PDB file of C-alpha atoms (C1' of nucleotides) in Angstrom:
ATOM      1  CA  MET A 639     -55.219 123.832  98.089  1.00 54.00           C
ATOM      2  CA  SER A 640     -53.055 125.628 100.613  1.00 62.00           C
ATOM      3  CA  HIS A 641     -54.820 123.865 103.676  1.00 73.00           C
ATOM      4  CA  PHE A 642     -53.208 120.606 103.110  1.00 76.00           C
ATOM      5  CA  GLY A 643     -51.590 119.346 106.357  1.00 65.00           C
ATOM      6  CA  ARG A 644     -52.564 122.597 108.219  1.00 68.00           C
ATOM      7  CA  SER A 645     -55.194 120.508 110.299  1.00 69.00           C
ATOM      8  CA  GLY A 646     -53.767 117.289 110.084  1.00 64.00           C
ATOM      9  CA  PRO A 647     -54.924 114.396 108.167  1.00 63.00           C
ATOM     10  CA  PRO A 648     -58.487 115.089 107.400  1.00 63.00           C
ATOM     11  CA  ASP A 649     -59.898 111.830 106.834  1.00 67.00           C
ATOM     12  CA  ILE A 650     -58.065 108.793 106.311  1.00 63.00           C
ATOM     13  CA  LYS A 651     -60.097 105.765 105.848  1.00 71.00           C
ATOM     14  CA  ASP A 652     -59.940 104.879 102.156  1.00 78.00           C
ATOM     15  CA  THR A 653     -57.250 106.947 100.952  1.00 86.00           C
ATOM     16  CA  TYR A 654     -54.085 105.962  99.251  1.00 89.00           C
ATOM     17  CA  SER A 655     -50.924 107.812  99.886  1.00 91.00           C
ATOM     18  CA  LEU A 656     -48.049 107.940  97.617  1.00 93.00           C
ATOM     19  CA  LEU A 657     -44.769 108.758  98.293  1.00 94.00           C
ATOM     20  CA  VAL A 658     -42.930 111.400  96.238  1.00 95.00           C
ATOM     21  CA  LEU A 659     -39.234 111.593  96.027  1.00 94.00           C
ATOM     22  CA  ASN A 660     -36.423 113.339  94.811  1.00 94.00           C
ATOM     23  CA  ILE A 661     -38.358 116.429  94.652  1.00 95.00           C
ATOM     24  CA  THR A 662     -36.725 119.749  94.906  1.00 94.00           C
ATOM     25  CA  PHE A 663     -36.461 121.480  98.546  1.00 92.00           C
ATOM     26  CA  ARG A 664     -38.370 124.298  97.288  1.00 90.00           C
ATOM     27  CA  THR A 665     -41.249 122.355  95.840  1.00 92.00           C
ATOM     28  CA  THR A 666     -44.437 122.790  97.724  1.00 91.00           C
ATOM     29  CA  ALA A 667     -47.852 120.797  97.732  1.00 91.00           C
ATOM     30  CA  ASP A 668     -49.617 123.530  95.866  1.00 90.00           C
ATOM     31  CA  ASP A 669     -47.031 122.709  93.215  1.00 91.00           C
ATOM     32  CA  LEU A 670     -47.559 119.280  93.288  1.00 93.00           C
ATOM     33  CA  PHE A 671     -51.413 119.269  93.566  1.00 93.00           C
ATOM     34  CA  PRO A 672     -52.301 120.290  89.944  1.00 93.00           C
ATOM     35  CA  LEU A 673     -49.673 117.896  88.864  1.00 93.00           C
ATOM     36  CA  PHE A 674     -51.198 114.883  90.772  1.00 95.00           C
ATOM     37  CA  ASP A 675     -55.022 116.188  90.582  1.00 93.00           C
ATOM     38  CA  LYS A 676     -54.754 115.589  86.840  1.00 93.00           C
ATOM     39  CA  TYR A 677     -54.569 112.121  87.090  1.00 94.00           C
ATOM     40  CA  GLY A 678     -56.658 111.553  89.837  1.00 93.00           C
ATOM     41  CA  LYS A 679     -58.527 112.751  93.005  1.00 92.00           C
ATOM     42  CA  VAL A 680     -56.194 114.097  95.573  1.00 93.00           C
ATOM     43  CA  VAL A 681     -57.800 114.263  99.023  1.00 92.00           C
ATOM     44  CA  ASP A 682     -54.585 115.549 100.815  1.00 91.00           C
ATOM     45  CA  ILE A 683     -50.915 116.299 100.136  1.00 93.00           C
ATOM     46  CA  PHE A 684     -48.346 116.416 102.939  1.00 92.00           C
ATOM     47  CA  ILE A 685     -44.577 117.658 102.776  1.00 92.00           C
ATOM     48  CA  PRO A 686     -42.789 116.588 105.716  1.00 92.00           C
ATOM     49  CA  ARG A 687     -40.758 119.672 107.144  1.00 90.00           C
ATOM     50  CA  ASP A 688     -37.886 120.421 109.553  1.00 86.00           C
ATOM     51  CA  ARG A 689     -39.122 121.124 112.961  1.00 82.00           C
ATOM     52  CA  ARG A 690     -36.828 123.816 113.685  1.00 82.00           C
ATOM     53  CA  THR A 691     -35.800 125.354 110.332  1.00 83.00           C
ATOM     54  CA  GLY A 692     -39.131 124.274 108.315  1.00 85.00           C
ATOM     55  CA  ASP A 693     -37.474 123.600 105.517  1.00 88.00           C
ATOM     56  CA  SER A 694     -38.664 120.595 103.102  1.00 91.00           C
ATOM     57  CA  ARG A 695     -37.035 117.438 103.133  1.00 92.00           C
ATOM     58  CA  GLY A 696     -37.147 116.577  99.868  1.00 93.00           C
ATOM     59  CA  PHE A 697     -40.309 114.108  99.515  1.00 94.00           C
ATOM     60  CA  ALA A 698     -43.963 114.642  99.873  1.00 94.00           C
ATOM     61  CA  PHE A 699     -46.959 112.581 100.535  1.00 93.00           C
ATOM     62  CA  VAL A 700     -49.889 112.378  97.930  1.00 94.00           C
ATOM     63  CA  ARG A 701     -53.006 111.017  99.182  1.00 92.00           C
ATOM     64  CA  TYR A 702     -55.199 109.497  96.695  1.00 93.00           C
ATOM     65  CA  LYS A 703     -58.811 108.635  96.794  1.00 91.00           C
ATOM     66  CA  TYR A 704     -58.458 105.521  94.856  1.00 91.00           C
ATOM     67  CA  ALA A 705     -55.741 103.171  94.278  1.00 89.00           C
ATOM     68  CA  ASP A 706     -56.010 103.077  90.511  1.00 90.00           C
ATOM     69  CA  GLU A 707     -55.865 106.647  90.346  1.00 94.00           C
ATOM     70  CA  ALA A 708     -52.611 106.530  92.495  1.00 93.00           C
ATOM     71  CA  GLN A 709     -51.242 103.595  90.464  1.00 90.00           C
ATOM     72  CA  LYS A 710     -51.754 105.754  87.367  1.00 91.00           C
ATOM     73  CA  ALA A 711     -49.935 108.838  88.743  1.00 94.00           C
ATOM     74  CA  VAL A 712     -47.346 106.722  89.834  1.00 92.00           C
ATOM     75  CA  GLU A 713     -46.725 105.254  86.450  1.00 91.00           C
ATOM     76  CA  LYS A 714     -47.332 108.724  84.836  1.00 90.00           C
ATOM     77  CA  LEU A 715     -45.723 111.259  87.287  1.00 93.00           C
ATOM     78  CA  ASP A 716     -42.772 108.638  88.257  1.00 93.00           C
ATOM     79  CA  GLY A 717     -39.750 109.747  86.730  1.00 93.00           C
ATOM     80  CA  ARG A 718     -41.346 113.158  85.532  1.00 93.00           C
ATOM     81  CA  ASN A 719     -38.990 116.393  85.669  1.00 93.00           C
ATOM     82  CA  VAL A 720     -40.380 118.515  88.359  1.00 92.00           C
ATOM     83  CA  ASP A 721     -38.844 121.741  88.841  1.00 89.00           C
ATOM     84  CA  GLY A 722     -35.600 120.650  87.146  1.00 90.00           C
ATOM     85  CA  ARG A 723     -35.548 117.147  89.064  1.00 93.00           C
ATOM     86  CA  ASP A 724     -36.756 114.036  88.319  1.00 92.00           C
ATOM     87  CA  ILE A 725     -39.150 112.931  91.145  1.00 94.00           C
ATOM     88  CA  MET A 726     -39.796 109.550  92.054  1.00 93.00           C
ATOM     89  CA  VAL A 727     -43.455 108.589  92.969  1.00 95.00           C
ATOM     90  CA  GLN A 728     -44.463 105.118  94.684  1.00 92.00           C
ATOM     91  CA  PHE A 729     -46.670 104.123  97.302  1.00 92.00           C
ATOM     92  CA  ALA A 730     -45.806 104.754 100.781  1.00 91.00           C
ATOM     93  CA  LYS A 731     -45.442 101.886 103.122  1.00 85.00           C
ATOM     94  CA  TYR A 732     -44.590 103.162 106.807  1.00 80.00           C
ATOM     95  CA  GLY A 733     -47.660 105.388 106.596  1.00 67.00           C
ATOM     96  CA  PRO A 734     -50.061 105.967 109.315  1.00 66.00           C
ATOM     97  CA  ASN A 735     -52.786 103.996 107.797  1.00 60.00           C
ATOM     98  CA  ALA A 736     -50.614 101.652 105.851  1.00 58.00           C
ATOM     99  CA  GLU A 737     -52.278 101.541 102.464  1.00 52.00           C
ATOM    100  CA  PRO A 738     -53.713  98.280 101.735  1.00 49.00           C
ATOM    101  CA  ILE A 739     -51.814  97.326  99.032  1.00 45.00           C
ATOM    102  CA  ARG A 740     -51.437  93.814  98.345  1.00 44.00           C
ATOM    103  CA  LYS A 741     -48.941  91.657  96.699  1.00 39.00           C
ATOM    104  CA  GLY A 742     -49.532  92.012  93.220  1.00 36.00           C
ATOM    105  CA  ARG A 743     -53.512  93.340  93.581  1.00 40.00           C
ATOM    106  CA  ILE A 744     -52.782  96.650  91.713  1.00 37.00           C
ATOM    107  CA  VAL A 745     -50.557  95.155  89.060  1.00 36.00           C
ATOM    108  CA  GLU A 746     -53.268  92.478  88.545  1.00 33.00           C
ATOM    109  CA  ALA A 747     -55.979  95.201  88.380  1.00 34.00           C
ATOM    110  CA  PHE A 748     -53.843  96.930  85.544  1.00 37.00           C
ATOM    111  CA  PRO A 749     -52.156  94.363  83.636  1.00 35.00           C
ATOM    112  CA  LYS A 750     -50.534  97.233  81.168  1.00 35.00           C
ATOM    113  CA  SER A 751     -47.708  94.930  80.362  1.00 35.00           C
ATOM    114  CA  ARG A 752     -47.473  91.858  82.721  1.00 34.00           C
ATOM    115  CA  GLY A 753     -45.424  93.939  85.245  1.00 34.00           C
ATOM    116  CA  ARG A 754     -43.731  96.939  85.173  1.00 36.00           C
ATOM    117  CA  SER A 755     -40.223  95.540  85.264  1.00 35.00           C
ATOM    118  CA  ARG A 756     -38.970  97.147  82.227  1.00 34.00           C
ATOM    119  CA  SER A 757     -41.447 100.019  82.615  1.00 36.00           C
ATOM    120  CA  ARG A 758     -38.870 102.857  83.245  1.00 38.00           C
ATOM    121  CA  SER A 759     -36.915 102.513  86.534  1.00 37.00           C
ATOM    122  CA  PRO A 760     -36.393  99.284  87.816  1.00 40.00           C
ATOM    123  CA  ARG A 761     -35.166 100.715  91.262  1.00 39.00           C
ATOM    124  CA  PRO A 762     -35.287  98.426  94.216  1.00 41.00           C
ATOM    125  CA  ARG A 763     -37.629  97.767  96.713  1.00 36.00           C
ATOM    126  CA  TYR A 764     -36.951  99.109 100.089  1.00 34.00           C
ATOM    127  CA  ARG A 765     -38.114  96.250 102.686  1.00 36.00           C
ATOM    128  CA  ASP A 766     -40.803  94.246 101.525  1.00 33.00           C
ATOM    129  CA  ASP A 767     -41.323  92.742 104.747  1.00 33.00           C
ATOM    130  CA  TYR A 768     -43.071  95.841 106.132  1.00 34.00           C
ATOM    131  CA  ARG A 769     -46.595  93.600 106.069  1.00 34.00           C
ATOM    132  CA  ASP A 770     -45.038  91.409 108.428  1.00 35.00           C
ATOM    133  CA  ARG A 771     -44.373  94.248 110.824  1.00 36.00           C
ATOM    134  CA  ASP A 772     -47.565  93.273 112.425  1.00 35.00           C
ATOM    135  CA  HIS A 773     -46.924  89.544 112.797  1.00 36.00           C
ATOM    136  CA  ARG A 774     -43.226  90.138 113.876  1.00 35.00           C
ATOM    137  CA  ARG A 775     -44.588  92.329 116.752  1.00 35.00           C
ATOM    138  CA  ARG A 776     -46.778  89.638 118.051  1.00 36.00           C
ATOM    139  CA  SER A 777     -44.407  87.026 117.737  1.00 36.00           C
ATOM    140  CA  ARG A 778     -41.208  88.728 118.723  1.00 35.00           C
ATOM    141  CA  SER A 779     -40.462  89.652 122.400  1.00 37.00           C
ATOM    142  CA  ARG A 780     -40.945  93.410 123.533  1.00 37.00           C
ATOM    143  CA  SER A 781     -37.201  93.637 123.396  1.00 39.00           C
ATOM    144  CA  ARG A 782     -36.897  92.986 119.824  1.00 38.00           C
ATOM    145  CA  ASP A 783     -39.765  95.594 119.253  1.00 38.00           C
ATOM    146  CA  ARG A 784     -37.699  98.214 121.435  1.00 39.00           C
ATOM    147  CA  TYR A 785     -34.758  97.497 119.429  1.00 40.00           C
ATOM    148  CA  ASP A 786     -36.234  97.907 116.330  1.00 39.00           C
ATOM    149  CA  ARG A 787     -38.026 101.105 117.177  1.00 39.00           C
ATOM    150  CA  ASP A 788     -34.625 102.545 118.624  1.00 40.00           C
ATOM    151  CA  ARG A 789     -33.083 101.941 115.191  1.00 40.00           C
ATOM    152  CA  TYR A 790     -35.585 103.840 113.654  1.00 38.00           C
ATOM    153  CA  ASP A 791     -35.987 106.664 115.767  1.00 39.00           C
ATOM    154  CA  ARG A 792     -31.813 107.027 115.306  1.00 38.00           C
ATOM    155  CA  ASP A 793     -32.440 106.861 111.733  1.00 37.00           C
ATOM    156  CA  ARG A 794     -34.753 109.786 112.123  1.00 37.00           C
ATOM    157  CA  TYR A 795     -31.921 111.535 114.203  1.00 36.00           C
ATOM    158  CA  ARG A 796     -29.873 111.811 111.249  1.00 35.00           C
ATOM    159  CA  TYR A 797     -31.588 114.604 109.852  1.00 35.00           C
ATOM    160  CA  ARG A 798     -31.296 116.648 113.113  1.00 35.00           C
ATOM    161  CA  GLU A 799     -27.780 115.944 113.404  1.00 36.00           C
ATOM    162  CA  ARG A 800     -26.840 117.290 110.182  1.00 37.00           C
ATOM    163  CA  ASP A 801     -29.026 120.223 110.590  1.00 37.00           C
ATOM    164  CA  TYR A 802     -27.689 120.795 114.185  1.00 38.00           C
ATOM    165  CA  ARG A 803     -24.309 120.911 112.968  1.00 36.00           C
ATOM    166  CA  HIS A 804     -25.132 123.429 110.553  1.00 39.00           C
ATOM    167  CA  ARG A 805     -26.941 125.726 112.737  1.00 39.00           C
ATOM    168  CA  SER A 806     -24.248 125.587 115.620  1.00 39.00           C
ATOM    169  CA  ARG A 807     -21.037 124.089 116.082  1.00 38.00           C
ATOM    170  CA  SER A 808     -21.104 124.279 119.790  1.00 38.00           C
ATOM    171  CA  ARG A 809     -21.871 120.715 119.960  1.00 38.00           C
ATOM    172  CA  SER A 810     -19.936 120.252 123.352  1.00 39.00           C
ATOM    173  CA  LEU A 811     -22.898 122.227 125.000  1.00 37.00           C
ATOM    174  CA  SER A 812     -25.103 119.399 124.886  1.00 37.00           C
ATOM    175  CA  PRO A 813     -28.265 120.979 124.702  1.00 39.00           C
ATOM    176  CA  VAL A 814     -30.710 118.994 126.694  1.00 39.00           C
ATOM    177  CA  TYR A 815     -34.470 119.578 126.097  1.00 37.00           C
ATOM    178  CA  ARG A 816     -35.279 118.855 129.926  1.00 37.00           C
ATOM    179  CA  GLY A 817     -38.277 120.845 131.551  1.00 35.00           C
ATOM    180  CA  HIS A 818     -39.889 121.000 127.764  1.00 38.00           C
ATOM    181  CA  GLY A 819     -41.904 117.979 128.516  1.00 37.00           C
ATOM    182  CA  ARG A 820     -40.843 115.931 125.303  1.00 36.00           C
ATOM    183  CA  GLY A 821     -37.097 115.757 126.052  1.00 36.00           C
ATOM    184  CA  ARG A 822     -37.458 112.027 127.412  1.00 38.00           C
ATOM    185  CA  TYR A 823     -37.127 110.368 124.408  1.00 37.00           C
ATOM    186  CA  ASP A 824     -34.342 112.464 123.302  1.00 38.00           C
ATOM    187  CA  ASP A 825     -32.456 111.827 126.338  1.00 39.00           C
ATOM    188  CA  GLU A 826     -32.965 108.096 126.148  1.00 40.00           C
ATOM    189  CA  ARG A 827     -31.752 108.316 122.583  1.00 41.00           C
ATOM    190  CA  ARG A 828     -29.149 110.295 123.326  1.00 41.00           C
ATOM    191  CA  ARG A 829     -27.824 108.069 126.384  1.00 42.00           C
ATOM    192  CA  SER A 830     -28.399 104.888 123.953  1.00 43.00           C
ATOM    193  CA  ARG A 831     -26.243 106.226 121.503  1.00 41.00           C
ATOM    194  CA  SER A 832     -23.751 107.647 123.575  1.00 41.00           C
ATOM    195  CA  ARG A 833     -23.248 104.387 125.578  1.00 41.00           C
ATOM    196  CA  SER A 834     -23.018 102.412 122.381  1.00 40.00           C
ATOM    197  CA  PHE A 835     -20.358 104.780 120.938  1.00 40.00           C
ATOM    198  CA  GLU A 836     -18.368 104.346 123.845  1.00 41.00           C
ATOM    199  CA  SER A 837     -18.714 100.572 124.272  1.00 38.00           C
ATOM    200  CA  ALA A 838     -19.071  99.557 120.871  1.00 40.00           C
ATOM    201  CA  SER A 839     -16.799 101.374 118.483  1.00 39.00           C
ATOM    202  CA  PRO A 840     -15.224 104.496 120.148  1.00 39.00           C
ATOM    203  CA  VAL A 841     -13.317 105.469 116.925  1.00 40.00           C
ATOM    204  CA  ARG A 842     -13.279 103.920 113.549  1.00 39.00           C
ATOM    205  CA  GLY A 843     -10.504 103.929 111.447  1.00 38.00           C
ATOM    206  CA  SER A 844      -8.639 107.012 113.268  1.00 38.00           C
ATOM    207  CA  PRO A 845      -6.327 105.077 116.208  1.00 38.00           C
ATOM    208  CA  SER A 846      -5.414 107.807 118.469  1.00 37.00           C
ATOM    209  CA  PRO A 847      -3.739 106.613 121.384  1.00 37.00           C
ATOM    210  CA  LYS A 848      -3.296 110.118 122.787  1.00 37.00           C
ATOM    211  CA  ARG A 849      -7.237 110.610 122.474  1.00 36.00           C
ATOM    212  CA  SER A 850      -7.856 107.221 124.309  1.00 34.00           C
ATOM    213  CA  PRO A 851     -10.721 107.722 127.102  1.00 37.00           C
ATOM    214  CA  SER A 852      -8.544 106.082 129.379  1.00 35.00           C
ATOM    215  CA  ALA A 853      -5.711 108.552 129.340  1.00 35.00           C
ATOM    216  CA  ARG A 854      -8.387 111.218 129.323  1.00 35.00           C
ATOM    217  CA  LYS A 855     -10.365 110.082 132.680  1.00 34.00           C
ATOM    218  CA  SER A 856      -7.062 108.927 134.206  1.00 34.00           C
ATOM    219  CA  PRO A 857      -4.787 111.649 133.972  1.00 37.00           C
ATOM    220  CA  THR A 858      -1.390 110.140 135.380  1.00 35.00           C
ATOM    221  CA  TYR A 859      -0.044 112.833 137.655  1.00 35.00           C
ATOM    222  CA  ARG A 860       3.198 110.842 138.444  1.00 36.00           C
ATOM    223  CA  ASP A 861       5.019 112.904 135.688  1.00 38.00           C
ATOM    224  CA  GLY A 862       4.573 116.691 135.621  1.00 35.00           C
ATOM    225  CA  SER A 863       6.404 117.500 132.566  1.00 33.00           C
ATOM    226  CA  LEU A 864       4.814 114.641 130.368  1.00 30.00           C
ATOM    227  CA  ASP A 865       1.155 115.611 131.353  1.00 34.00           C
ATOM    228  CA  TYR A 866       2.156 119.452 130.716  1.00 32.00           C
ATOM    229  CA  SER A 867       2.755 118.208 127.246  1.00 34.00           C
ATOM    230  CA  GLN A 868      -0.077 116.339 127.003  1.00 36.00           C
ATOM    231  CA  ASP A 869      -2.054 118.973 128.131  1.00 36.00           C
ATOM    232  CA  GLU A 870      -0.899 121.746 126.096  1.00 35.00           C
ATOM    233  CA  ARG A 871      -1.212 119.562 123.118  1.00 35.00           C
ATOM    234  CA  SER A 872      -4.887 118.807 123.889  1.00 35.00           C
ATOM    235  CA  GLN A 873      -5.692 122.460 124.449  1.00 36.00           C
ATOM    236  CA  SER A 874      -4.351 123.872 121.516  1.00 34.00           C
ATOM    237  CA  PRO A 875      -3.297 120.988 118.894  1.00 37.00           C
ATOM    238  CA  ARG A 876      -2.813 123.342 116.311  1.00 35.00           C
ATOM    239  CA  SER A 877      -1.882 126.707 117.861  1.00 35.00           C
ATOM    240  CA  ALA A 878       1.412 125.754 119.091  1.00 35.00           C
ATOM    241  CA  SER A 879       3.275 123.502 116.321  1.00 35.00           C
ATOM    242  CA  PRO A 880       2.216 125.296 113.460  1.00 37.00           C
ATOM    243  CA  GLN A 881       2.664 128.693 114.794  1.00 37.00           C
ATOM    244  CA  GLY A 882       5.988 128.220 116.182  1.00 34.00           C
ATOM    245  CA  ARG A 883       7.108 126.228 113.143  1.00 35.00           C
ATOM    246  CA  ALA A 884       5.802 128.609 110.759  1.00 34.00           C
ATOM    247  CA  ALA A 885       7.311 131.738 112.504  1.00 35.00           C
ATOM    248  CA  ALA A 886      10.471 130.260 113.044  1.00 35.00           C
ATOM    249  CA  SER A 887      11.379 129.184 109.582  1.00 34.00           C
ATOM    250  CA  ARG A 888       8.660 129.985 107.367  1.00 32.00           C
ATOM    251  CA  SER A 889       7.750 133.485 107.415  1.00 34.00           C
ATOM    252  CA  PRO A 890      10.565 135.616 109.388  1.00 37.00           C
ATOM    253  CA  SER A 891       9.066 138.487 108.436  1.00 34.00           C
ATOM    254  CA  PRO A 892      10.360 140.550 105.277  1.00 38.00           C
ATOM    255  CA  ARG A 893      10.430 143.712 107.419  1.00 37.00           C
ATOM    256  CA  ASN A 894      12.447 142.122 110.287  1.00 38.00           C
ATOM    257  CA  SER A 895      15.094 141.188 108.016  1.00 36.00           C
ATOM    258  CA  ASP A 896      15.194 144.701 106.772  1.00 40.00           C
ATOM    259  CA  THR A 897      15.421 146.243 109.756  1.00 39.00           C
ATOM    260  CA  ASP A 898      17.460 143.773 111.236  1.00 42.00           C
ATOM    261  CA  GLU A 899      20.446 144.891 109.034  1.00 38.00           C
TER     262      GLU A 899
ATOM    263  C1'  DG B 432     -26.813 130.413  99.265  1.00 67.81           C
ATOM    264  C1'  DT B 433     -25.548 124.918 100.436  1.00 67.81           C
ATOM    265  C1'  DT B 434     -27.472 119.113 100.924  1.00 67.81           C
ATOM    266  C1'  DG B 435     -30.147 114.461  97.948  1.00 67.81           C
ATOM    267  C1'  DA B 436     -31.048 108.637 100.834  1.00 67.81           C
ATOM    268  C1'  DG B 437     -35.568 108.096 102.122  1.00 67.81           C
ATOM    269  C1'  DC B 438     -41.227 107.254 104.642  1.00 67.81           C
ATOM    270  C1'  DG B 439     -45.626 111.776 107.116  1.00 67.81           C
ATOM    271  C1'  DT B 440     -48.332 116.149 110.493  1.00 67.81           C
ATOM    272  C1'  DT B 441     -53.253 119.084 113.994  1.00 67.81           C
TER     273       DT B 441
END
DNA sequence: GTTGAGCGTT
């Protein structure tokens, strides 16, 4: 019950994984087990968690033994209110085993109402070409595959970036994971992203000529005063203007006024 | 203490 995901996937050969989304961040597998187990035989439940914090990401994977039970749970638990939030149950796609779900296979086996279009939640399907993944891989070149993988990794990196900013604001330190053995991919990703950022879109909707990379990399020392001004502003952009202006005409100190006279 | 589109581990 609690050993789910502790020793990795126990045995996945004829199991069907369901993706549970919109769950609370404190919902655990033990909480979903009795819920999903009631509608079928659950062989394993796994909830992806953060590598650093360990918090739940907000979704879980429920592995069923039979597809019929899985489908039943999807239609039964989909939209159910769990822990104060309506969860969304659907078949997993990008799983490690890729459920052998075919187009209309399960729907045909369970013609409840000629389709579940107006069943409850007519949410759109995300990526229906996942079945063509293998086909595209063999057909397309390797460069294409690499590009796709890069995008996939970058998508996952979003979580890390958000959490990273929450944990520490010192992004300028650029903590590299070199020496740990697993920093190779991170380095590649970072470099690729950095280059794209500098080459493709430097700034979006924020035209700052003063912060131009060219000015920063090529400091013109032709003019001392100008360079000084730039440097001063760059060092403390909000420490010279607001303070001086506020202390000059905003708050001349009441005590000073009293003692001045 | 917070957040909310999505796709997974020993």
